[in-house]
Coordinates of C-alpha atoms and ligand atoms in Angstrom, one line a residue:
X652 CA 0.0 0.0 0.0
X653 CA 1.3 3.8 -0.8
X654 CA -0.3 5.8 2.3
X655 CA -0.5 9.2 1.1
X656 CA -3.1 10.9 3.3
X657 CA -1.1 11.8 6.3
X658 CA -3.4 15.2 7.1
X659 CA -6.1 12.9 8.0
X660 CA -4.1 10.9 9.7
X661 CA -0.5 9.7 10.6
X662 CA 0.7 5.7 10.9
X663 CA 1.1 5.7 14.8
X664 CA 5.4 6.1 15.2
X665 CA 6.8 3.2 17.3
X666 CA 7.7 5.1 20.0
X667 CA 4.3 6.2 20.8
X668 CA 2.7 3.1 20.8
X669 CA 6.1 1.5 23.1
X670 CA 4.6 4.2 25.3
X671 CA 0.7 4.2 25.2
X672 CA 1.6 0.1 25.8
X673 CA 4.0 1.0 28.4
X674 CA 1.7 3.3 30.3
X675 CA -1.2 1.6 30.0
X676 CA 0.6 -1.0 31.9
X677 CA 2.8 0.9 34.4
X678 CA 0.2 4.2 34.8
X679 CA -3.4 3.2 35.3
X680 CA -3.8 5.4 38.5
X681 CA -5.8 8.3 38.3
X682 CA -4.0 11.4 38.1
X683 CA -6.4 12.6 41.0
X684 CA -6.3 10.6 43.4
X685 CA -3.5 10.7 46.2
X686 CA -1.5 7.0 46.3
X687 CA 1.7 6.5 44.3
X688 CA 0.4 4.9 41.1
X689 CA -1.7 7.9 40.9
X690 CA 1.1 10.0 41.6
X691 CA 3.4 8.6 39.0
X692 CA 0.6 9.4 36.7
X693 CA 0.5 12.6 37.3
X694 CA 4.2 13.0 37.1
X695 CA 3.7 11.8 33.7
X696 CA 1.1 13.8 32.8
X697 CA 2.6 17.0 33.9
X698 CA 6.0 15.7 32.6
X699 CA 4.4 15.3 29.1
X700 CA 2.9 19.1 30.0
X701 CA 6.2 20.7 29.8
X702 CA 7.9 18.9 27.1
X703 CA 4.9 19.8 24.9
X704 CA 4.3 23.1 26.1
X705 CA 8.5 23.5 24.8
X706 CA 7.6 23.1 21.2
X707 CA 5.2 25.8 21.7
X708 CA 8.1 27.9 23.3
X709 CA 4.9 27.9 25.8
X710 CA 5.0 28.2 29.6
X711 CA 3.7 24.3 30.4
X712 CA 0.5 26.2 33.0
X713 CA -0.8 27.9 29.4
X714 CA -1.2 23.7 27.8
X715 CA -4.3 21.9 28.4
X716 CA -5.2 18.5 27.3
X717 CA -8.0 17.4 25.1
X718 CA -9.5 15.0 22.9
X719 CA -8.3 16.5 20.1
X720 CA -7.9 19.1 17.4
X721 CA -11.9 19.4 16.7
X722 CA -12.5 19.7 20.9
X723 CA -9.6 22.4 21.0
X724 CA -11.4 24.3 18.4
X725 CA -15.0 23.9 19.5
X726 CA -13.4 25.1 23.4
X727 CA -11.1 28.3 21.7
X728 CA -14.4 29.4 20.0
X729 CA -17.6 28.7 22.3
X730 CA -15.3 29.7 25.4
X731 CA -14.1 33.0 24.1
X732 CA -17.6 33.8 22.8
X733 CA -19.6 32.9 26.0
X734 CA -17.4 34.9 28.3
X735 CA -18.1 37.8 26.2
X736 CA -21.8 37.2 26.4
X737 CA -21.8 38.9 23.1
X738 CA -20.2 40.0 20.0
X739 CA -18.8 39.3 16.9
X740 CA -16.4 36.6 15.8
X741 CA -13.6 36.4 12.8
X742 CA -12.9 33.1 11.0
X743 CA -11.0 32.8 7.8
X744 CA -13.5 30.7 5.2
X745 CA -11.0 28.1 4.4
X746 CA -10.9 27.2 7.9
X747 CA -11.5 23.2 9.3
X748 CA -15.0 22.3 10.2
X749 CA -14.4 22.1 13.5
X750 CA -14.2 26.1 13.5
X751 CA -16.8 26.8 10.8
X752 CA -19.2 24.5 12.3
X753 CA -18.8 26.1 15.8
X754 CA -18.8 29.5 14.3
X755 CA -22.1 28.5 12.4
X756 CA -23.7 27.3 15.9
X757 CA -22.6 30.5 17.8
X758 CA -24.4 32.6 14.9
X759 CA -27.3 30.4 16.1
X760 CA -26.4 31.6 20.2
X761 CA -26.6 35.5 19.0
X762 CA -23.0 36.2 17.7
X763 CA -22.5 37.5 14.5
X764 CA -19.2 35.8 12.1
X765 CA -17.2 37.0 9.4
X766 CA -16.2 34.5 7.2
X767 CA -12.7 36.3 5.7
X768 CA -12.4 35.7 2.2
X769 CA -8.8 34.2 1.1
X770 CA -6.5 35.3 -2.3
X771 CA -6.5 32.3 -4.7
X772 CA -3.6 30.6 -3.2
X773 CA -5.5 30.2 0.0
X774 CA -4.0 33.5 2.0
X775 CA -6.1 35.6 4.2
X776 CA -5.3 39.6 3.6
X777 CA -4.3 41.4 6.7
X778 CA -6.0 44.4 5.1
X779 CA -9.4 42.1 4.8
X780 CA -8.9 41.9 8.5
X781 CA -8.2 45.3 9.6
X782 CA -11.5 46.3 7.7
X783 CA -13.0 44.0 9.5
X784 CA -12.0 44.9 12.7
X785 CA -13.0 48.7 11.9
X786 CA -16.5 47.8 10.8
X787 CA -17.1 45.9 14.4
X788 CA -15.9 47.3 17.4
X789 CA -17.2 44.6 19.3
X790 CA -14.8 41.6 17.7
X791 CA -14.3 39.0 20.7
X792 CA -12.3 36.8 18.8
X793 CA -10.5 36.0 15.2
X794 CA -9.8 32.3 14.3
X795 CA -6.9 31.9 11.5
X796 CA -4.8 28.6 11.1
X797 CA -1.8 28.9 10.9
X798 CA -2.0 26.0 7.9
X799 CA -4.9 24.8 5.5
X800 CA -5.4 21.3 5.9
X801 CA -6.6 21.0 2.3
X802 CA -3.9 22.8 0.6
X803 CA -1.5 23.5 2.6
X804 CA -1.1 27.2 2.5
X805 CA 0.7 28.8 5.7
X806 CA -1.2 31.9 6.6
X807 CA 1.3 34.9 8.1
X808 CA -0.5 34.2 11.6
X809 CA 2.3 37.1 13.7
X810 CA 0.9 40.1 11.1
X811 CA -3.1 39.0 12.0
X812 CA -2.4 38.2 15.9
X813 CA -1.1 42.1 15.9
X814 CA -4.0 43.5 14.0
X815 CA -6.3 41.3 16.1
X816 CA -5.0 42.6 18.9
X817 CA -4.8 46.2 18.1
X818 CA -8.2 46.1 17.7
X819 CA -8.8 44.3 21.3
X820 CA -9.6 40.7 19.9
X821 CA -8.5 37.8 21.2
X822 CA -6.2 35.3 18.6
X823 CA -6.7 31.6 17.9
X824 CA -5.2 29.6 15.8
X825 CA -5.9 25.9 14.5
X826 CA -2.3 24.3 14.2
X827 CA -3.5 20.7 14.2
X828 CA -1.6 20.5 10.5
X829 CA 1.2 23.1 11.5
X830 CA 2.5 21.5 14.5
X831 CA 5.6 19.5 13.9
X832 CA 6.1 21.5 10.7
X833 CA 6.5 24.4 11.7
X834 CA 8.8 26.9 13.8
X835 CA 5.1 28.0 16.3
X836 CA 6.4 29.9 18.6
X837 CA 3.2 31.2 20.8
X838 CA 4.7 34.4 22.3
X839 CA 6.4 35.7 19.0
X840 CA 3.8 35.0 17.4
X841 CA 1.1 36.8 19.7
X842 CA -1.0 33.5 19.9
X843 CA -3.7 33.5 23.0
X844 CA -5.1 30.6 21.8
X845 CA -3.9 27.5 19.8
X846 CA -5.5 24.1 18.8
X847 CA -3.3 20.9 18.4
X848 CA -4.2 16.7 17.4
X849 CA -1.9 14.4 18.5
X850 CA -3.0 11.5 15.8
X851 CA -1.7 14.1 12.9
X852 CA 2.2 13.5 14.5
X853 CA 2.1 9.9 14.9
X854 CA 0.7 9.9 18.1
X855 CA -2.8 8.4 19.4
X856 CA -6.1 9.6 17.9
X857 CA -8.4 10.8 20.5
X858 CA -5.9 13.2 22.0
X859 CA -4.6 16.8 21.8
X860 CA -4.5 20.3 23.6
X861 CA -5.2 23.6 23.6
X862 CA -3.2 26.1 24.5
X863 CA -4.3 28.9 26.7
X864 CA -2.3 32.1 27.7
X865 CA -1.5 32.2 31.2
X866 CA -3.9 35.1 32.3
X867 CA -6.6 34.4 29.7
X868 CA -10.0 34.0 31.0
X869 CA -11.2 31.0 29.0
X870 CA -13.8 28.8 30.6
X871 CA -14.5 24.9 30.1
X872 CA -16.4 23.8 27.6
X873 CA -17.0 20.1 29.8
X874 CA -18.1 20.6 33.0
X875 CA -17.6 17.8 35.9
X876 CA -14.3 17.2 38.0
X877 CA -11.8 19.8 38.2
X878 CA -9.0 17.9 35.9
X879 CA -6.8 20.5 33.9
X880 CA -7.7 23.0 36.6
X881 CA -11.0 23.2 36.2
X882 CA -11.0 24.0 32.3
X883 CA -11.4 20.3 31.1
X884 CA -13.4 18.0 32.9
X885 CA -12.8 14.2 32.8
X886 CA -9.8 11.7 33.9
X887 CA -6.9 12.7 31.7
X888 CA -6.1 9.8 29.3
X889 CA -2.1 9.8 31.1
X890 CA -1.1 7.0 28.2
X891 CA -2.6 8.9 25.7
X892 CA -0.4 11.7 26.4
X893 CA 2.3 10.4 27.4
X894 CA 2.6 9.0 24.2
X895 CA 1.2 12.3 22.4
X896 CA 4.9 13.5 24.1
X897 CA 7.0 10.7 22.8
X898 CA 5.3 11.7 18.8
X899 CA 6.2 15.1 19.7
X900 CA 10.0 14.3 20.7
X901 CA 10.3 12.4 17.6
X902 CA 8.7 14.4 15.4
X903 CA 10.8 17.6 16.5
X904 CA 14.1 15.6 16.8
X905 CA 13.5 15.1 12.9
X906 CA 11.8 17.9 12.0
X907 CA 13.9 19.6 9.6
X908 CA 15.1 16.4 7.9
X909 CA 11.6 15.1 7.5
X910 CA 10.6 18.9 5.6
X911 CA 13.8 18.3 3.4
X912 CA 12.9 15.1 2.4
X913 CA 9.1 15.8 1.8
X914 CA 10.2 19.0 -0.2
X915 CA 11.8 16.6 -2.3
X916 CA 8.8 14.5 -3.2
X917 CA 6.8 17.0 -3.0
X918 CA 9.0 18.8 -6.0
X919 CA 8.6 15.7 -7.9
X920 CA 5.0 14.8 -7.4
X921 CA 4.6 18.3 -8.5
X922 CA 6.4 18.0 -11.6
X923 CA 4.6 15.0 -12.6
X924 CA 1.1 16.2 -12.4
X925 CA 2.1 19.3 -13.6
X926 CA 2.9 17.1 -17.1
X927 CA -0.4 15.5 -16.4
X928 CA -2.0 18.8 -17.3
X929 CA -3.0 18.8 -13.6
X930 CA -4.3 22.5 -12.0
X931 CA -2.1 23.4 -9.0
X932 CA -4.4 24.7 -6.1
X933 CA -2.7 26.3 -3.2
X934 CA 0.5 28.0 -3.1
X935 CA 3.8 27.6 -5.3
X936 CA 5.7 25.0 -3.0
X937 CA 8.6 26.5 -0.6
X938 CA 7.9 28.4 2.4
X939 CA 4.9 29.4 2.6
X940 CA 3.2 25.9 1.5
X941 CA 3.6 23.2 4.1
X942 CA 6.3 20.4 3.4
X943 CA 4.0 17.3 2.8
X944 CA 1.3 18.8 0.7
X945 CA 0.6 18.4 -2.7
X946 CA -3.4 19.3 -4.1
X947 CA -4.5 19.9 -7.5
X948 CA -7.6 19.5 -9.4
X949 CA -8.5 17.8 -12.7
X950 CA -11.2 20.1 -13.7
X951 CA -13.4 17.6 -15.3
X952 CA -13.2 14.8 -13.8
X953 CA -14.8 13.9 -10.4
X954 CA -12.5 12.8 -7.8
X955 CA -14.4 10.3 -6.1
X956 CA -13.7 8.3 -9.7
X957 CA -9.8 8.8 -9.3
X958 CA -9.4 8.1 -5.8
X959 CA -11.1 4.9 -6.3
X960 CA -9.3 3.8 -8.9
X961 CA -6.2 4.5 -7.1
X962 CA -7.4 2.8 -4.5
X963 CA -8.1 -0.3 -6.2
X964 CA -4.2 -0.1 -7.1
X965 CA -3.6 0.1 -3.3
X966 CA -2.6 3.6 -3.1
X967 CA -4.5 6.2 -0.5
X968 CA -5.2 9.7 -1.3
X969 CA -8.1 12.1 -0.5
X970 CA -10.5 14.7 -2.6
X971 CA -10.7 18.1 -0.3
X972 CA -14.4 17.6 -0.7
X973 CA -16.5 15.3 1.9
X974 CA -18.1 12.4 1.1
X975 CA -21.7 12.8 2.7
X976 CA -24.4 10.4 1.8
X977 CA -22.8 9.4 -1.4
X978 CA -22.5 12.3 -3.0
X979 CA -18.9 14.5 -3.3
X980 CA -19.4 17.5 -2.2
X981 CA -17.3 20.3 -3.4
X982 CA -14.5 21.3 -1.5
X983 CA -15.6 24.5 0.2
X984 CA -11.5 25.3 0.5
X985 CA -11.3 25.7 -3.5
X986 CA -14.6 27.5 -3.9
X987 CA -13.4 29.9 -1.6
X988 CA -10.2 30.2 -3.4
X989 CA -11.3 30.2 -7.0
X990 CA -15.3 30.0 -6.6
X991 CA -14.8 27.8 -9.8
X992 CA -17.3 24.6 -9.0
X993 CA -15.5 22.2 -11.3
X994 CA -11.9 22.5 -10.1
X995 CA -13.4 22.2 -6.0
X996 CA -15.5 18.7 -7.3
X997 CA -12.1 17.6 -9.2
X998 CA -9.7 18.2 -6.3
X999 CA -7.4 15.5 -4.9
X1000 CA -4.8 15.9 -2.4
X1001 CA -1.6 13.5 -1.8
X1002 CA -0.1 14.9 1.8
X1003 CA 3.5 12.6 2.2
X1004 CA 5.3 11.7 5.1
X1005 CA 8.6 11.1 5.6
X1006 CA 8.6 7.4 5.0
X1007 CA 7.4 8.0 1.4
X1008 CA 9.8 7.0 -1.4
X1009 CA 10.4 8.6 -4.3
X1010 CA 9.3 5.4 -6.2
X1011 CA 5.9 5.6 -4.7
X1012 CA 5.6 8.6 -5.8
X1013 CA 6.8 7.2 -9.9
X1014 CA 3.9 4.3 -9.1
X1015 CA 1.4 6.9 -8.1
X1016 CA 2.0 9.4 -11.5
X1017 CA 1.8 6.4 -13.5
X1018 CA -1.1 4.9 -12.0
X1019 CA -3.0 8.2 -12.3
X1020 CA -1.9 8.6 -16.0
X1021 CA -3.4 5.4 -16.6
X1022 CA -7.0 6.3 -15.0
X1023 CA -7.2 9.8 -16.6
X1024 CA -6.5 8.7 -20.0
X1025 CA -9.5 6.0 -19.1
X1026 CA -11.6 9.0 -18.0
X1027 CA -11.1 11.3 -20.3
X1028 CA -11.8 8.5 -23.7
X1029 CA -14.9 7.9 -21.6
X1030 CA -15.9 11.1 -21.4
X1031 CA -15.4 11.4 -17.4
Ligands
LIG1149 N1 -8.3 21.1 12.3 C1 -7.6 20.8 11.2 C2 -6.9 21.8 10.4 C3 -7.6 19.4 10.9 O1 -6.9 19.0 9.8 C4 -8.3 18.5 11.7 C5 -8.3 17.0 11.3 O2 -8.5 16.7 10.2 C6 -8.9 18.9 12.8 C7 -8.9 20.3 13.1 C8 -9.7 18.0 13.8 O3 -8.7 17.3 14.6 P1 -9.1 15.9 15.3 O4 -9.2 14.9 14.3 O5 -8.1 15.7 16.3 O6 -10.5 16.2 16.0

């Protein structure tokens, strides 16, 4: 098999599931509770606090675990909003479900959003934003990522944090596909709040944190014990994030020789679409495009019919559209980019990781040469 859909997900890396099994075993206690196994759980815990919390050049009492990027989100955005009581929110309109869905449901609750428009490459304009900002005095909150999950663009997350915050707004960003990627440096880069998934680093699914400036009033969007100091409810899942901390480790201590190799591929599955007659969406790769992505579109011809194909030869890819009830919806990433219908139903991303090859890569262009010539004598 040729697994190239690590946005949705990332093959768990050894070393986090030596530790979720070595945890599991060695650190059932609850972190609450008083007697040493619980203890040593919650040495763990806080242990895996700090070491995350030092990717995020974070201080560790500002990191709070969760289930996950989508619960990080839903928190950032209902928490800010409610302890406003009212207002308006900012979200860019390439942004993942998990915000536009939340921002959707607090426009249900009284708020009122902005959905930013992006450039066709996928970038929001500070000068979009600043408008904003000027037309309502009563922003409580703008919501950026700091990388599209779709296509990969890396938005300029320090210039909007500073315009947010001139204008009194709090700053979140969703860097469930930036962490481990990129240099996220919460302080330089005027971040108050910041959503991460432990599942998209090789870690277990089920898991991540949001971060929360120290000083912050955020309140909890699960209510019950007073785990993570009252702000999220529920026995922490200690093997979970213990091995969450042991992706992390790895995936920092190769960082930059993983994003060299994937630039490589990346280059090269590029080139080879590109002589495909493939349309590039996104950015031009290099910096401001992450590593591992590569999307384009086949105007023309539906995705759901490549990826199946491909997957019939054993390879794994993904359209930026959901499936929903059978039918491919399109991806609401390139309508927002292009507004052109038929290049957001043909889309199809291939997101690498560093165990690709670059034969894969070879197999996968000349698999998809294969099915497009099919489709297009067909008329598909
Ligand atoms: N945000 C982005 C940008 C994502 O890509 C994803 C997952 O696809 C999520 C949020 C949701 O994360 P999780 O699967 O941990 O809920």
């Amino acid at each position: 098999m040729i697994y190239l859909d690590h946005a949705a997900t990332e093959p768990m890396k050894e070393c986090a599931l030596d530790a979720l099994m070595q945890a599991s075993r060695e650190l059932y206690g609850n972190a609450s509770a008083s007697y040493g196994i619980a203890r040593a759980a919650k040495s763990a815990l806080e242990s895996a606090r700090r070491s995350l919390a030092g990717y995020l050049h974070a201080d560790p009492s500002g990191v709070f675990f969760t289930s996950g990027g989508t619960e990080s989100d839903n928190q950032a955005l209902v928490a800010a909003a409610e302890g406003a009581g009212k207002g308006h929110l900012i979200v860019s309109s390439i942004e993942h479900e998990a915000v536009l869905r939340t921002a959707g449901y607090l426009e249900t609750r009284g708020f009122t959003v902005t959905y930013l428009p992006v450039d066709p490459s996928g970038f929001v304009s500070p000068e979009d934003l600043e408008r904003d900002l000027q037309e309502h005095r009563d922003t409580v909150l703008v919501s950026v990522m700091a990388a599209n999950n779709e296509v990969g663009t890396i938005e300029p997350v320090q210039e909007l944090s500073s315009i947010a915050h001139r204008h009194g707004a709090l700053f979140h960003t969703d860097a469930v596909q930036a962490f481990g990627k990129l240099d996220l440096d919460v302080s330089r880069d005027g971040i108050d709040l910041l959503s991460v998934s432990a599942h998209k680093i090789g870690g277990p699914k089920g898991t991540g944190l949001l971060y929360i400036r120290p000083g912050i009033s955020i309140g909890a969007l699960l209510r019950g014990g007073m785990q993570e100091r009252g702000r999220r409810a529920g026995t922490e899942a200690v093997p979970a994030i213990v091995s969450f901390a042991a992706a992390a480790k790895e995936t920092f201590r190769e960082r930059e020789e993983s994003n060299a190799k994937m630039r490589t591929l990346q280059r090269h599955l590029f080139e080879g679409l590109k002589s495909l007659h493939a349309h590039v969406t996104g950015p031009a790769p290099g910096e401001k495009r992450l590593s591992n992505n590569v999307s384009v579109s086949f105007p023309g011809i539906f995705s759901d019919l490549v990826l199946a194909s491909l997957d019939l030869q054993g390879i794994a890819a993904s359209a930026g559209s959901a499936c929903t009830t059978g039918a491919v919806n399109p991806s609401h990433v390139i309508l927002a980019m292009t507004g052109d219908e038929e290049l957001a139903r043909g889309s199809l991303r291939f997101t690498l990781g560093p165990e690709n090859t670059m034969e894969e890569m070879d197999t996968v262009l000349s698999a998809l040469k294969t099915i497009l010539c099919r489709a297009t004598c067909t008329g598909k």
